[in-house]
Amino acid sequence: MDTKRTILVIEDEPHIALGLKDALEFEGFTVLEAATGKAGLAIAQKDRPDAVLLDLMLPDLNGYQVCEDLRRTNQVVPIIMLTAKSQEADKIRGLQAGADDYVTKPFSIGELVARIRAIFRRTHRPSEPPSFRLGEVTVNVGAQSIQRDGKRAEQLSFYEVELLRLLHERKGQAVGRDELLDKIWGLEANPSNRTIDNFVVKLRKKIEKSPDKPTHILTVYGFGYKLVD
Ligand code: CA
């Protein structure tokens, strides 16, 4: 963890709030808690957290209202919405209300932490290009998609984009599996090295001309992977 960041959790279900608090503190964050929308808004005003995890179904205000209010008073704080709903319409409404990201319950803590870190990386590196080229493929980080020249864009999963983005950040250098696991999946998820290898196989199918003879995502034997143009 670079600096100790503060995350405000606005969640009325005590067991979820407690689970989030424990996990986020374990990951090195400082956690503030609120069980209602109004309490959350008050804490956000007063303590200026670095990010907000916001439940959609709260006893007083709903998450959309809280999100809009947060945006009125603090334009830039990253907001991740937590919800049991998985409908596309809810997701769009949440993003329209000003949320930066959206996680559907039940979610893994590892994925949530990875998303928080990804948002911090994005908000603290405004110069980072939103897209980059790999041979005949354009990787659009913000839209989580890739597009081969002359073809339709293809959606990538969160982890696929993060894996590509991290390798691209260190283009031409070997990046170890352990580091990739730690930075992308976090400590909680605890996947094996095989997880990364499986993701690389999937990504090669999407990016490489001949996935069996990759020219962009190269294996560094016994260590990890390297991205080249
Ligand atoms: Ca709730």
mmCIF file with all atom_site columns, C-alpha atoms in Angstrom, residues 35-116:
data_model
loop_
_atom_site.group_PDB
_atom_site.id
_atom_site.type_symbol
_atom_site.label_atom_id
_atom_site.label_alt_id
_atom_site.label_comp_id
_atom_site.label_asym_id
_atom_site.label_entity_id
_atom_site.label_seq_id
_atom_site.pdbx_PDB_ins_code
_atom_site.Cartn_x
_atom_site.Cartn_y
_atom_site.Cartn_z
_atom_site.occupancy
_atom_site.B_iso_or_equiv
_atom_site.pdbx_formal_charge
_atom_site.auth_seq_id
_atom_site.auth_comp_id
_atom_site.auth_asym_id
_atom_site.auth_atom_id
_atom_site.pdbx_PDB_model_num
ATOM 1  C CA . ALA A 1 35  ? -25.579 2.575   8.451   1.00 0.00 ? 35  ALA A CA 1
ATOM 2  C CA . THR A 1 36  ? -27.832 5.166   6.800   1.00 0.00 ? 36  THR A CA 1
ATOM 3  C CA . GLY A 1 37  ? -27.575 7.448   3.796   1.00 0.00 ? 37  GLY A CA 1
ATOM 4  C CA . LYS A 1 38  ? -27.830 10.616  5.881   1.00 0.00 ? 38  LYS A CA 1
ATOM 5  C CA . ALA A 1 39  ? -25.116 9.481   8.295   1.00 0.00 ? 39  ALA A CA 1
ATOM 6  C CA . GLY A 1 40  ? -22.949 8.573   5.307   1.00 0.00 ? 40  GLY A CA 1
ATOM 7  C CA . LEU A 1 41  ? -23.370 11.993  3.721   1.00 0.00 ? 41  LEU A CA 1
ATOM 8  C CA . ALA A 1 42  ? -22.493 13.700  7.007   1.00 0.00 ? 42  ALA A CA 1
ATOM 9  C CA . ILE A 1 43  ? -19.314 11.637  7.426   1.00 0.00 ? 43  ILE A CA 1
ATOM 10 C CA . ALA A 1 44  ? -18.341 12.192  3.791   1.00 0.00 ? 44  ALA A CA 1
ATOM 11 C CA . GLN A 1 45  ? -18.673 15.966  4.294   1.00 0.00 ? 45  GLN A CA 1
ATOM 12 C CA . LYS A 1 46  ? -16.722 15.999  7.511   1.00 0.00 ? 46  LYS A CA 1
ATOM 13 C CA . ASP A 1 47  ? -13.981 13.418  6.956   1.00 0.00 ? 47  ASP A CA 1
ATOM 14 C CA . ARG A 1 48  ? -13.436 13.552  3.182   1.00 0.00 ? 48  ARG A CA 1
ATOM 15 C CA . PRO A 1 49  ? -12.755 9.841   2.561   1.00 0.00 ? 49  PRO A CA 1
ATOM 16 C CA . ASP A 1 50  ? -10.636 8.727   -0.422  1.00 0.00 ? 50  ASP A CA 1
ATOM 17 C CA . ALA A 1 51  ? -13.379 6.402   -1.674  1.00 0.00 ? 51  ALA A CA 1
ATOM 18 C CA . VAL A 1 52  ? -16.973 5.453   -0.841  1.00 0.00 ? 52  VAL A CA 1
ATOM 19 C CA . LEU A 1 53  ? -18.552 2.002   -0.937  1.00 0.00 ? 53  LEU A CA 1
ATOM 20 C CA . LEU A 1 54  ? -22.258 2.637   -1.188  1.00 0.00 ? 54  LEU A CA 1
ATOM 21 C CA . ASP A 1 55  ? -25.058 0.128   -0.693  1.00 0.00 ? 55  ASP A CA 1
ATOM 22 C CA . LEU A 1 56  ? -28.030 0.699   -3.000  1.00 0.00 ? 56  LEU A CA 1
ATOM 23 C CA . MET A 1 57  ? -30.773 -0.299  -0.534  1.00 0.00 ? 57  MET A CA 1
ATOM 24 C CA . LEU A 1 58  ? -30.533 1.848   2.585   1.00 0.00 ? 58  LEU A CA 1
ATOM 25 C CA . PRO A 1 59  ? -33.239 2.469   5.194   1.00 0.00 ? 59  PRO A CA 1
ATOM 26 C CA . ASP A 1 60  ? -33.606 6.210   4.593   1.00 0.00 ? 60  ASP A CA 1
ATOM 27 C CA . LEU A 1 61  ? -32.310 7.416   1.225   1.00 0.00 ? 61  LEU A CA 1
ATOM 28 C CA . ASN A 1 62  ? -31.591 5.053   -1.635  1.00 0.00 ? 62  ASN A CA 1
ATOM 29 C CA . GLY A 1 63  ? -28.085 4.689   -3.016  1.00 0.00 ? 63  GLY A CA 1
ATOM 30 C CA . TYR A 1 64  ? -28.830 6.772   -6.115  1.00 0.00 ? 64  TYR A CA 1
ATOM 31 C CA . GLN A 1 65  ? -29.912 9.761   -3.996  1.00 0.00 ? 65  GLN A CA 1
ATOM 32 C CA . VAL A 1 66  ? -26.862 9.394   -1.769  1.00 0.00 ? 66  VAL A CA 1
ATOM 33 C CA . CYS A 1 67  ? -24.665 9.196   -4.847  1.00 0.00 ? 67  CYS A CA 1
ATOM 34 C CA . GLU A 1 68  ? -26.157 12.359  -6.349  1.00 0.00 ? 68  GLU A CA 1
ATOM 35 C CA . ASP A 1 69  ? -25.799 14.209  -3.037  1.00 0.00 ? 69  ASP A CA 1
ATOM 36 C CA . LEU A 1 70  ? -22.194 13.034  -2.685  1.00 0.00 ? 70  LEU A CA 1
ATOM 37 C CA . ARG A 1 71  ? -21.468 14.309  -6.174  1.00 0.00 ? 71  ARG A CA 1
ATOM 38 C CA . ARG A 1 72  ? -22.981 17.698  -5.317  1.00 0.00 ? 72  ARG A CA 1
ATOM 39 C CA . THR A 1 73  ? -20.686 18.156  -2.334  1.00 0.00 ? 73  THR A CA 1
ATOM 40 C CA . ASN A 1 74  ? -17.588 16.265  -3.495  1.00 0.00 ? 74  ASN A CA 1
ATOM 41 C CA . GLN A 1 75  ? -17.120 16.080  -7.227  1.00 0.00 ? 75  GLN A CA 1
ATOM 42 C CA . VAL A 1 76  ? -14.176 13.738  -7.306  1.00 0.00 ? 76  VAL A CA 1
ATOM 43 C CA . VAL A 1 77  ? -14.456 11.066  -4.594  1.00 0.00 ? 77  VAL A CA 1
ATOM 44 C CA . PRO A 1 78  ? -14.562 7.611   -6.232  1.00 0.00 ? 78  PRO A CA 1
ATOM 45 C CA . ILE A 1 79  ? -17.858 5.825   -5.502  1.00 0.00 ? 79  ILE A CA 1
ATOM 46 C CA . ILE A 1 80  ? -18.394 2.088   -5.856  1.00 0.00 ? 80  ILE A CA 1
ATOM 47 C CA . MET A 1 81  ? -22.003 0.949   -5.569  1.00 0.00 ? 81  MET A CA 1
ATOM 48 C CA . LEU A 1 82  ? -22.803 -2.333  -3.826  1.00 0.00 ? 82  LEU A CA 1
ATOM 49 C CA . THR A 1 83  ? -26.063 -3.979  -4.652  1.00 0.00 ? 83  THR A CA 1
ATOM 50 C CA . ALA A 1 84  ? -27.967 -7.221  -4.771  1.00 0.00 ? 84  ALA A CA 1
ATOM 51 C CA . LYS A 1 85  ? -29.550 -6.139  -8.032  1.00 0.00 ? 85  LYS A CA 1
ATOM 52 C CA . SER A 1 86  ? -27.849 -7.210  -11.197 1.00 0.00 ? 86  SER A CA 1
ATOM 53 C CA . GLN A 1 87  ? -30.123 -5.607  -13.762 1.00 0.00 ? 87  GLN A CA 1
ATOM 54 C CA . GLU A 1 88  ? -28.386 -3.628  -16.466 1.00 0.00 ? 88  GLU A CA 1
ATOM 55 C CA . ALA A 1 89  ? -30.856 -0.758  -15.923 1.00 0.00 ? 89  ALA A CA 1
ATOM 56 C CA . ASP A 1 90  ? -29.804 -0.404  -12.272 1.00 0.00 ? 90  ASP A CA 1
ATOM 57 C CA . LYS A 1 91  ? -26.173 -0.388  -13.272 1.00 0.00 ? 91  LYS A CA 1
ATOM 58 C CA . ILE A 1 92  ? -26.746 2.349   -15.828 1.00 0.00 ? 92  ILE A CA 1
ATOM 59 C CA . ARG A 1 93  ? -28.794 4.362   -13.364 1.00 0.00 ? 93  ARG A CA 1
ATOM 60 C CA . GLY A 1 94  ? -26.052 4.047   -10.769 1.00 0.00 ? 94  GLY A CA 1
ATOM 61 C CA . LEU A 1 95  ? -23.401 5.180   -13.210 1.00 0.00 ? 95  LEU A CA 1
ATOM 62 C CA . GLN A 1 96  ? -25.627 8.067   -14.314 1.00 0.00 ? 96  GLN A CA 1
ATOM 63 C CA . ALA A 1 97  ? -26.042 9.096   -10.679 1.00 0.00 ? 97  ALA A CA 1
ATOM 64 C CA . GLY A 1 98  ? -22.271 9.499   -10.591 1.00 0.00 ? 98  GLY A CA 1
ATOM 65 C CA . ALA A 1 99  ? -20.894 6.133   -9.398  1.00 0.00 ? 99  ALA A CA 1
ATOM 66 C CA . ASP A 1 100 ? -17.492 5.104   -10.773 1.00 0.00 ? 100 ASP A CA 1
ATOM 67 C CA . ASP A 1 101 ? -17.998 1.391   -10.487 1.00 0.00 ? 101 ASP A CA 1
ATOM 68 C CA . TYR A 1 102 ? -20.565 -1.174  -9.530  1.00 0.00 ? 102 TYR A CA 1
ATOM 69 C CA . VAL A 1 103 ? -20.268 -4.485  -7.677  1.00 0.00 ? 103 VAL A CA 1
ATOM 70 C CA . THR A 1 104 ? -23.100 -6.989  -7.466  1.00 0.00 ? 104 THR A CA 1
ATOM 71 C CA . LYS A 1 105 ? -23.650 -8.972  -4.261  1.00 0.00 ? 105 LYS A CA 1
ATOM 72 C CA . PRO A 1 106 ? -22.480 -11.554 -3.514  1.00 0.00 ? 106 PRO A CA 1
ATOM 73 C CA . PHE A 1 107 ? -19.049 -10.268 -4.493  1.00 0.00 ? 107 PHE A CA 1
ATOM 74 C CA . SER A 1 108 ? -15.609 -11.529 -3.531  1.00 0.00 ? 108 SER A CA 1
ATOM 75 C CA . ILE A 1 109 ? -13.587 -9.273  -1.276  1.00 0.00 ? 109 ILE A CA 1
ATOM 76 C CA . GLY A 1 110 ? -10.592 -9.902  -3.518  1.00 0.00 ? 110 GLY A CA 1
ATOM 77 C CA . GLU A 1 111 ? -12.427 -8.506  -6.523  1.00 0.00 ? 111 GLU A CA 1
ATOM 78 C CA . LEU A 1 112 ? -13.736 -5.524  -4.579  1.00 0.00 ? 112 LEU A CA 1
ATOM 79 C CA . VAL A 1 113 ? -10.261 -4.651  -3.282  1.00 0.00 ? 113 VAL A CA 1
ATOM 80 C CA . ALA A 1 114 ? -8.840  -5.000  -6.793  1.00 0.00 ? 114 ALA A CA 1
ATOM 81 C CA . ARG A 1 115 ? -11.498 -2.590  -8.080  1.00 0.00 ? 115 ARG A CA 1
ATOM 82 C CA . ILE A 1 116 ? -10.770 -0.092  -5.324  1.00 0.00 ? 116 ILE A CA 1
#
